[in-house]
PDB file of N, CA and C in Angstrom:
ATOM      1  N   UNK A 539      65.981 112.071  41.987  1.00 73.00           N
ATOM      2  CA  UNK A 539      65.787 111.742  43.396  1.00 73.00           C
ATOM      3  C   UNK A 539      67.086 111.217  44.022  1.00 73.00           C
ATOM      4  N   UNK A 540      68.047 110.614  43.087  1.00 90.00           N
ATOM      5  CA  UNK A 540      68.841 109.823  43.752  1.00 90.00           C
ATOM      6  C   UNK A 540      69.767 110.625  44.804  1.00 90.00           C
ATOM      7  N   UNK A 541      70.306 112.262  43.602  1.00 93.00           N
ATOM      8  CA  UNK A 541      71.323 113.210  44.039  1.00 93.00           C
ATOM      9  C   UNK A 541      70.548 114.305  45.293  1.00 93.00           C
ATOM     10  N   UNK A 542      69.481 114.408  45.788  1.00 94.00           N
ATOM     11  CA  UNK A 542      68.030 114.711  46.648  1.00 94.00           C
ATOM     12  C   UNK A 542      68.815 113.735  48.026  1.00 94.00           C
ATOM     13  N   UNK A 543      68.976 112.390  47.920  1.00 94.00           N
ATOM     14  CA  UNK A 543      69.150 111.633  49.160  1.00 94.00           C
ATOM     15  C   UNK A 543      70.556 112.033  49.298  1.00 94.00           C
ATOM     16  N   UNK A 544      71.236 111.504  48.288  1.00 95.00           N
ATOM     17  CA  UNK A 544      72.989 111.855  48.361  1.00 95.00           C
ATOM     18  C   UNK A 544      72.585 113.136  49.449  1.00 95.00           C
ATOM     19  N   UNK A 545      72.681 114.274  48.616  1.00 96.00           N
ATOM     20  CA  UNK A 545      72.796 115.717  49.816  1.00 96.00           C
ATOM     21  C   UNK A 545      72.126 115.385  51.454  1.00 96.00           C
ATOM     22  N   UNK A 546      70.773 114.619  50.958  1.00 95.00           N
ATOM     23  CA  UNK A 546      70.252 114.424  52.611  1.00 95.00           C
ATOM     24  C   UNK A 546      71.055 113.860  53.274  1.00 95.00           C
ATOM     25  N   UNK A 547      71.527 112.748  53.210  1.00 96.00           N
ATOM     26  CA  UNK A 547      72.787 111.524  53.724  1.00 96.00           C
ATOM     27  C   UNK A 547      73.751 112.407  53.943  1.00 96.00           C
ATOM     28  N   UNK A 548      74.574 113.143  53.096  1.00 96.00           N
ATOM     29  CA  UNK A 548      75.587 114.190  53.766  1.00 96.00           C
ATOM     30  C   UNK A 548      75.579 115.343  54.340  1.00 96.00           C
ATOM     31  N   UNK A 549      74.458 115.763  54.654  1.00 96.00           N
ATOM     32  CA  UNK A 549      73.740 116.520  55.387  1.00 96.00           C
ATOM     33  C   UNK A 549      73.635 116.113  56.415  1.00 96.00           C
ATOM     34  N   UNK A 550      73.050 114.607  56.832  1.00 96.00           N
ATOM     35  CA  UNK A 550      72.780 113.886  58.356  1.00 96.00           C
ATOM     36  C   UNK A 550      74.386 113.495  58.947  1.00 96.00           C
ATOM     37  N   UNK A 551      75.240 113.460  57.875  1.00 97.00           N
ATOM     38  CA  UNK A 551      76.774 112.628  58.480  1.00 97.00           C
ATOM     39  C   UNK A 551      77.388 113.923  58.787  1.00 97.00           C
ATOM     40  N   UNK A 552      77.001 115.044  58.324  1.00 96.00           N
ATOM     41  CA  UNK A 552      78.286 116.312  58.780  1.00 96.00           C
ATOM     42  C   UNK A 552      77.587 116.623  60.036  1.00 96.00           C
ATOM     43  N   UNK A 553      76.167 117.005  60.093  1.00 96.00           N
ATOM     44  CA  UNK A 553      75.436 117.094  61.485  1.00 96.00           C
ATOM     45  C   UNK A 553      76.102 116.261  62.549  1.00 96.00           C
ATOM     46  N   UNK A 554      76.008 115.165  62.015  1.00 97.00           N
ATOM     47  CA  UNK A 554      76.519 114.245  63.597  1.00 97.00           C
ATOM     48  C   UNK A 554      77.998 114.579  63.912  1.00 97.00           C
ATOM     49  N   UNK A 555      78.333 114.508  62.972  1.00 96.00           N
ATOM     50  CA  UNK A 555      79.896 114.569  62.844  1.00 96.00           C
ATOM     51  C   UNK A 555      80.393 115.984  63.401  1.00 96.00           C
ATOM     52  N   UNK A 556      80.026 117.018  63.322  1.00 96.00           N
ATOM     53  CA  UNK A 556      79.631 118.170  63.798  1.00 96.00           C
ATOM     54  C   UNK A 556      79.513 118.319  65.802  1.00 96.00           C
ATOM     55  N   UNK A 557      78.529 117.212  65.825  1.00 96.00           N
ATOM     56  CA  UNK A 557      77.844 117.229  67.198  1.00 96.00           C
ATOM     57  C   UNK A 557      79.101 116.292  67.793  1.00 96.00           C
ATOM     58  N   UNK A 558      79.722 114.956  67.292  1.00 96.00           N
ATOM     59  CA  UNK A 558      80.461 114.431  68.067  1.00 96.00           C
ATOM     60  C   UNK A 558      81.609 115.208  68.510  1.00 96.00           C
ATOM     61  N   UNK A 559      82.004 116.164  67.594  1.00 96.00           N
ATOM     62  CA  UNK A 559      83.458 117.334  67.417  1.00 96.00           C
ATOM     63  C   UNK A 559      83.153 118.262  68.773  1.00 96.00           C
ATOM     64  N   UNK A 560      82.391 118.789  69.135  1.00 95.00           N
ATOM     65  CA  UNK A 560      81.595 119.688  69.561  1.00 95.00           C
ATOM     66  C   UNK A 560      81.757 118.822  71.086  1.00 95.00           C
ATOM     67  N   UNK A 561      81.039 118.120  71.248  1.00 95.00           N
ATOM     68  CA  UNK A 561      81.801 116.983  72.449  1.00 95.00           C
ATOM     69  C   UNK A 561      83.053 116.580  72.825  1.00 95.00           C
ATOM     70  N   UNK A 562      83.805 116.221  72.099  1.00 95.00           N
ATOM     71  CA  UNK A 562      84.929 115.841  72.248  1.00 95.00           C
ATOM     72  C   UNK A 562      85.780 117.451  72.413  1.00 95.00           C
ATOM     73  N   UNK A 563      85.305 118.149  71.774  1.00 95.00           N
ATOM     74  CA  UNK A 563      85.972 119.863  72.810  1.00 95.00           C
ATOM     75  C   UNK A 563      85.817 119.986  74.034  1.00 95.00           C
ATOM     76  N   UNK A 564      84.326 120.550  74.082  1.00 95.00           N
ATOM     77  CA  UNK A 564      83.563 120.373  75.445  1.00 95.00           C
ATOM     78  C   UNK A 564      84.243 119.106  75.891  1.00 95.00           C
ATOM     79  N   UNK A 565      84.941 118.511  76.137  1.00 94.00           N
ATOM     80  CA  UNK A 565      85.480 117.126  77.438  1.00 94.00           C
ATOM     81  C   UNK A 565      86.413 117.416  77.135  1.00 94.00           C
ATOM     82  N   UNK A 566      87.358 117.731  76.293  1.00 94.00           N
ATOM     83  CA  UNK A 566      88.730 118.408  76.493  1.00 94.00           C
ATOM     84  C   UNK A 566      89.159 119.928  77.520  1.00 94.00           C
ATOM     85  N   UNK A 567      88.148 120.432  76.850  1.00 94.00           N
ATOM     86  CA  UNK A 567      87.846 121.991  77.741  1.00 94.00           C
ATOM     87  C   UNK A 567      87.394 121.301  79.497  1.00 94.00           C
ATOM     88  N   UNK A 568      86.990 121.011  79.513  1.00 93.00           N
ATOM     89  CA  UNK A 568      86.677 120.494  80.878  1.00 93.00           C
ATOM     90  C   UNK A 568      87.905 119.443  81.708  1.00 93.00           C
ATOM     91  N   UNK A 569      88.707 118.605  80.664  1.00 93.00           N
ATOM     92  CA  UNK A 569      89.633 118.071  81.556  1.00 93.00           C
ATOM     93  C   UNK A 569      91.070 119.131  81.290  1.00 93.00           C
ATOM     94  N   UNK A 570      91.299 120.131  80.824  1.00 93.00           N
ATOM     95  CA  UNK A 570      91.673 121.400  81.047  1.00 93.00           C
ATOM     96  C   UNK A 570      91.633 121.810  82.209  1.00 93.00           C
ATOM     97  N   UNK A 571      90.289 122.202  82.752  1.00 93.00           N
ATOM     98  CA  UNK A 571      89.925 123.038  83.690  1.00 93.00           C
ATOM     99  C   UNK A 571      90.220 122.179  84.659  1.00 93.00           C
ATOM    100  N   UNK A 572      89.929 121.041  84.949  1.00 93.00           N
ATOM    101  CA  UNK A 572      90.118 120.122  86.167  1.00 93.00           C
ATOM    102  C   UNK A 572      91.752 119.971  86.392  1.00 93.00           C
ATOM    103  N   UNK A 573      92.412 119.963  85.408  1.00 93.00           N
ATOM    104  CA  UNK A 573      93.875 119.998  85.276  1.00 93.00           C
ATOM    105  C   UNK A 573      94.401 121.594  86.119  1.00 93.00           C
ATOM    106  N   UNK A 574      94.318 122.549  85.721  1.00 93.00           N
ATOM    107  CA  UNK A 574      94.067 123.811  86.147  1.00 93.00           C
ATOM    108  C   UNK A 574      93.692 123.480  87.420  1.00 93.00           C
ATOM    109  N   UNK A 575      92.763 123.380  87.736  1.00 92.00           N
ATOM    110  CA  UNK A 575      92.288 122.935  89.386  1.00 92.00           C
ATOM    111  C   UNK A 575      93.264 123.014  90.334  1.00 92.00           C
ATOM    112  N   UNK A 576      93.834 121.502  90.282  1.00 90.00           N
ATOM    113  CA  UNK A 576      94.384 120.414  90.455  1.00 90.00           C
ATOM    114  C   UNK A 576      96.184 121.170  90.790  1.00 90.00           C
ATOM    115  N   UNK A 577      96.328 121.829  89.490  1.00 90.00           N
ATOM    116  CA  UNK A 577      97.621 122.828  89.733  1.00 90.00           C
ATOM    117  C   UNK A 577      97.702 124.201  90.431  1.00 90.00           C
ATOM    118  N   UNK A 578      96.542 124.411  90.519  1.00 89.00           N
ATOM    119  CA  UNK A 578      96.220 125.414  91.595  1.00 89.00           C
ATOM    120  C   UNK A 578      96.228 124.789  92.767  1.00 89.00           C
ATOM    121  N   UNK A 579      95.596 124.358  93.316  1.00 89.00           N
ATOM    122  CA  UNK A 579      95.536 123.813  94.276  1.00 89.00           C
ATOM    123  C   UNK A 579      97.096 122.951  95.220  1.00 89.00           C
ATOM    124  N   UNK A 580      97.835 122.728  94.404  1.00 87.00           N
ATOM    125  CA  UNK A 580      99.065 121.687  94.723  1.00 87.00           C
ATOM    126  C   UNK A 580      99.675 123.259  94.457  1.00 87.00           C
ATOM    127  N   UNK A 581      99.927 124.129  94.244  1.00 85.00           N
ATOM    128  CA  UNK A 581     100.779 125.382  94.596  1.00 85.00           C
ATOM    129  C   UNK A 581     100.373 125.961  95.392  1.00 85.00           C
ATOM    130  N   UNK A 582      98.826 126.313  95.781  1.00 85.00           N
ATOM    131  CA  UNK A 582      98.712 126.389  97.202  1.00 85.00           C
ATOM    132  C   UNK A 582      99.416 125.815  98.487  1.00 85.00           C
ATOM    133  N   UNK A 583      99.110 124.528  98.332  1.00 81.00           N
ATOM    134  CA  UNK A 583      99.428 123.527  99.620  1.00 81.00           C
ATOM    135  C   UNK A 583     101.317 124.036  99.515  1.00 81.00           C
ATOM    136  N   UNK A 584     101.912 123.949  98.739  1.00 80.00           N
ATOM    137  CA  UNK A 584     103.124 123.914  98.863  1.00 80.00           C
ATOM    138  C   UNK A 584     103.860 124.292  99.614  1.00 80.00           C
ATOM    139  N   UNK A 585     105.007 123.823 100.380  1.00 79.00           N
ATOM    140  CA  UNK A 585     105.567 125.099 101.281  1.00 79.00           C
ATOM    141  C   UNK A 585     106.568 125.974 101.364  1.00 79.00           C
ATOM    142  N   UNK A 586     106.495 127.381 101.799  1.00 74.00           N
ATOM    143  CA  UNK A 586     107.457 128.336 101.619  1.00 74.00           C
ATOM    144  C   UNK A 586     108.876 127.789 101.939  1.00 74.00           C
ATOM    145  N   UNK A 587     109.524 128.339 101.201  1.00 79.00           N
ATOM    146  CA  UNK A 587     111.100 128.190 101.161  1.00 79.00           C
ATOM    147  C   UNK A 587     111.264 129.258 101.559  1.00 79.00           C
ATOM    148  N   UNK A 588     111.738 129.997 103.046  1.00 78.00           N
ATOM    149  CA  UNK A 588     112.154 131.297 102.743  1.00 78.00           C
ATOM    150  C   UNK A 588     114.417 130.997 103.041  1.00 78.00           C
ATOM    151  N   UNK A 589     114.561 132.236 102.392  1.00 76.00           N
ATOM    152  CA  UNK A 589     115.934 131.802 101.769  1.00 76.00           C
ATOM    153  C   UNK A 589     116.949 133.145 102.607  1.00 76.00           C
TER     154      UNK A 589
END
């Protein structure tokens, strides 16, 4: 029974561990995109230099 819990216990810690990873992308990927935004937007506004 003992080596039964062992696997369950590391079974429940890679799951989470798994799910926190998985988050912390997803909010990277997203302050990406807002970054992206943000630089789009400020090259829009910018103004022509004509030369």
């Amino acid at each position: 029974q003992g080596v039964n819990q062992r696997v369950t216990d590391l079974s429940t810690i890679v799951e989470r561990e798994t799910t926190i990873m998985y988050g912390i992308m997803e909010d990277a990927q997203d302050d990406r995109s807002q970054l992206r935004g943000r630089v789009n937007l400020l090259y829009r506004d910018r103004p022509v230099i004509v030369v």
